CSV table of C-alpha atoms in Angstrom, one decimal:
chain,number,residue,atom,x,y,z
A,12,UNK,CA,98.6,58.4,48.9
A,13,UNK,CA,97.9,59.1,45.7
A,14,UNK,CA,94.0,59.3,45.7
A,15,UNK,CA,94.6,61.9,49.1
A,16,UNK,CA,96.5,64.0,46.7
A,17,UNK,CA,94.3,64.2,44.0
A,18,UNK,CA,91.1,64.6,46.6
A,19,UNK,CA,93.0,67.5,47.6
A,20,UNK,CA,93.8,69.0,44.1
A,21,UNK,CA,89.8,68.3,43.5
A,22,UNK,CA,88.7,70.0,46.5
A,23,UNK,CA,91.4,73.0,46.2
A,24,UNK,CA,90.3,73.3,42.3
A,25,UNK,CA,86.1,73.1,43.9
A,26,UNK,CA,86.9,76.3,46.7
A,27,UNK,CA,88.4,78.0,44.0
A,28,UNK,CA,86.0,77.5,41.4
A,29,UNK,CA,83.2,78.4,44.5
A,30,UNK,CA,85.3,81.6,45.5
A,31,UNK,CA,85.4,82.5,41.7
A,32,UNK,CA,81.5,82.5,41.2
A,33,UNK,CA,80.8,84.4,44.7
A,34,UNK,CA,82.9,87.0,43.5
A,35,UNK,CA,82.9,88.3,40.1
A,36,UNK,CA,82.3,91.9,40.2
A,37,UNK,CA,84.6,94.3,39.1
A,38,UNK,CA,86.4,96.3,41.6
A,39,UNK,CA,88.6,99.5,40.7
A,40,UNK,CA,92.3,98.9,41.5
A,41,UNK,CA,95.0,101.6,41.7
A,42,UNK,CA,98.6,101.3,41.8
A,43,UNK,CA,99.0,104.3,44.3
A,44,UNK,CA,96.3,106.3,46.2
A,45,UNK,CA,94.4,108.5,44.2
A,46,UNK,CA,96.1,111.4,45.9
A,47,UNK,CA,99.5,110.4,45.2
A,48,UNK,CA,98.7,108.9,41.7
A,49,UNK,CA,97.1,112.3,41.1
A,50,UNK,CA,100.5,114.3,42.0
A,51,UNK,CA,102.5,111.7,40.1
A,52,UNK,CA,100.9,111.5,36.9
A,53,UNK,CA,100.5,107.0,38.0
A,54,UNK,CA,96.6,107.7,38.4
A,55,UNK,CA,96.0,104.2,36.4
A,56,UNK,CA,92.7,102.5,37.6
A,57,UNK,CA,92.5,98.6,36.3
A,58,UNK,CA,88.6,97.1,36.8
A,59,UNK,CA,89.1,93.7,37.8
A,60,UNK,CA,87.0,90.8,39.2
A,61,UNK,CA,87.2,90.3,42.6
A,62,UNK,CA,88.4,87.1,42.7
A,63,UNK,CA,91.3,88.1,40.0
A,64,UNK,CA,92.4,90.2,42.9
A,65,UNK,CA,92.2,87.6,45.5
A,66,UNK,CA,94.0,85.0,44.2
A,67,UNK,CA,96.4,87.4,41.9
A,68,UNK,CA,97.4,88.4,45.5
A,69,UNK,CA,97.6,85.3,46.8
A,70,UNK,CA,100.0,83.9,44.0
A,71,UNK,CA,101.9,87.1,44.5
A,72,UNK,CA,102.7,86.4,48.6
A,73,UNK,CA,103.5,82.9,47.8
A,74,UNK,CA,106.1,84.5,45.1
A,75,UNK,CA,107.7,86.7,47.3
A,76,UNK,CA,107.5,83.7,49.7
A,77,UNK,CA,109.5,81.7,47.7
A,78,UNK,CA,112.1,84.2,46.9
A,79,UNK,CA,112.7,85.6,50.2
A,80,UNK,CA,113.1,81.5,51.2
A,81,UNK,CA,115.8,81.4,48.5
A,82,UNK,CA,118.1,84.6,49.4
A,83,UNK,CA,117.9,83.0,53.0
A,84,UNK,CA,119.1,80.0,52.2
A,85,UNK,CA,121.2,81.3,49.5
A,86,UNK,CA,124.2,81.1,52.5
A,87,UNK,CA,123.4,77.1,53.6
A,88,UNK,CA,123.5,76.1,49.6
A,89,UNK,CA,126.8,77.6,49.6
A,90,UNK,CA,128.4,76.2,52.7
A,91,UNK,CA,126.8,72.8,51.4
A,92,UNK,CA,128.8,73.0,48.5
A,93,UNK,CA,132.1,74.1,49.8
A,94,UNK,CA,131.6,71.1,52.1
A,95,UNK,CA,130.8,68.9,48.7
A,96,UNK,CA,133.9,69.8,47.5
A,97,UNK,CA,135.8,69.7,50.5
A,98,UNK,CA,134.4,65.9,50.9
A,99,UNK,CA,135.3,65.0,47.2
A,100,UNK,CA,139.1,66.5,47.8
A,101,UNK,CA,139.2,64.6,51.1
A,102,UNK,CA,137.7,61.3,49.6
A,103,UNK,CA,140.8,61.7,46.7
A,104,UNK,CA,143.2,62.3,48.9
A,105,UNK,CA,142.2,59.5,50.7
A,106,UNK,CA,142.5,57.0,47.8
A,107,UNK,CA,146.1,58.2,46.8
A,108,UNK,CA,146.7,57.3,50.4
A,109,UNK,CA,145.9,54.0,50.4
A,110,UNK,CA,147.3,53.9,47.4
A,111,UNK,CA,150.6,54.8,48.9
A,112,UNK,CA,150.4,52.6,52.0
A,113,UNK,CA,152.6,49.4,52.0
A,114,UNK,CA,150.8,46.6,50.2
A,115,UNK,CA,150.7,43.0,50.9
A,116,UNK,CA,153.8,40.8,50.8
A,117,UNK,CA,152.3,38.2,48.7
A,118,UNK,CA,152.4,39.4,44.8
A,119,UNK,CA,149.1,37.3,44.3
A,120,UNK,CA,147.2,39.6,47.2
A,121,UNK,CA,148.6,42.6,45.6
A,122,UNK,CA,147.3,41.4,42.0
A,123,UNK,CA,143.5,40.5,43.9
A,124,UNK,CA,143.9,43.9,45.8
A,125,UNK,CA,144.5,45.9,42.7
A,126,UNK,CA,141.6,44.5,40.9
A,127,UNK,CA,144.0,42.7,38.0
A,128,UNK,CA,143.2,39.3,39.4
């Protein structure tokens, strides 16, 4: 298993390094459309290579990805933990319960029981 992960990382790291070389020329990118960066006063142009673009994309989806996967879940990790703490009060009360139940007759079982034995 471990020598299928690192072929992966190898061959991921390989197409990268392949997409990379293919595309290295500069390409103009704006923030907003000429037009409206115009009328705003944004009309910043960055020259980048092409493959800066690609992947800077690409890192930015799985980003948002990963937050918009956290907010939606942000609901489950907190009915999880209510339940964690409803389980731990559950599991105390518990124990003081069998606390409180009748022990055994014989003084030597209640010593063994109790764990002073």
């Amino acid at each position: 298993m471990r020598y299928m992960r690192l072929l992966f990382i190898a061959v991921t790291g390989l197409a990268l390094l392949v997409l990379a070389l293919a595309n290295r020329a500069s390409v103009p990118v704006r923030l907003l459309p000429e037009d409206m960066g115009a009328l705003l006063g944004l009309d910043h142009v960055w020259q980048l290579p092409l493959f800066l673009v690609i992947l800077g994309s690409v890192a930015l989806g799985v980003l948002i990805g990963f937050v918009w996967e956290w907010f939606r879940e942000m609901r489950i990790r907190s009915t999880a933990r209510g339940k964690a703490r409803e389980v731990t009060r559950l599991e105390r009360e518990l124990a003081v319960l069998r606390d409180q139940k009748e022990g055994p007759k014989d003084e030597v079982l209640a010593l063994l029981e109790n764990g002073r034995g």
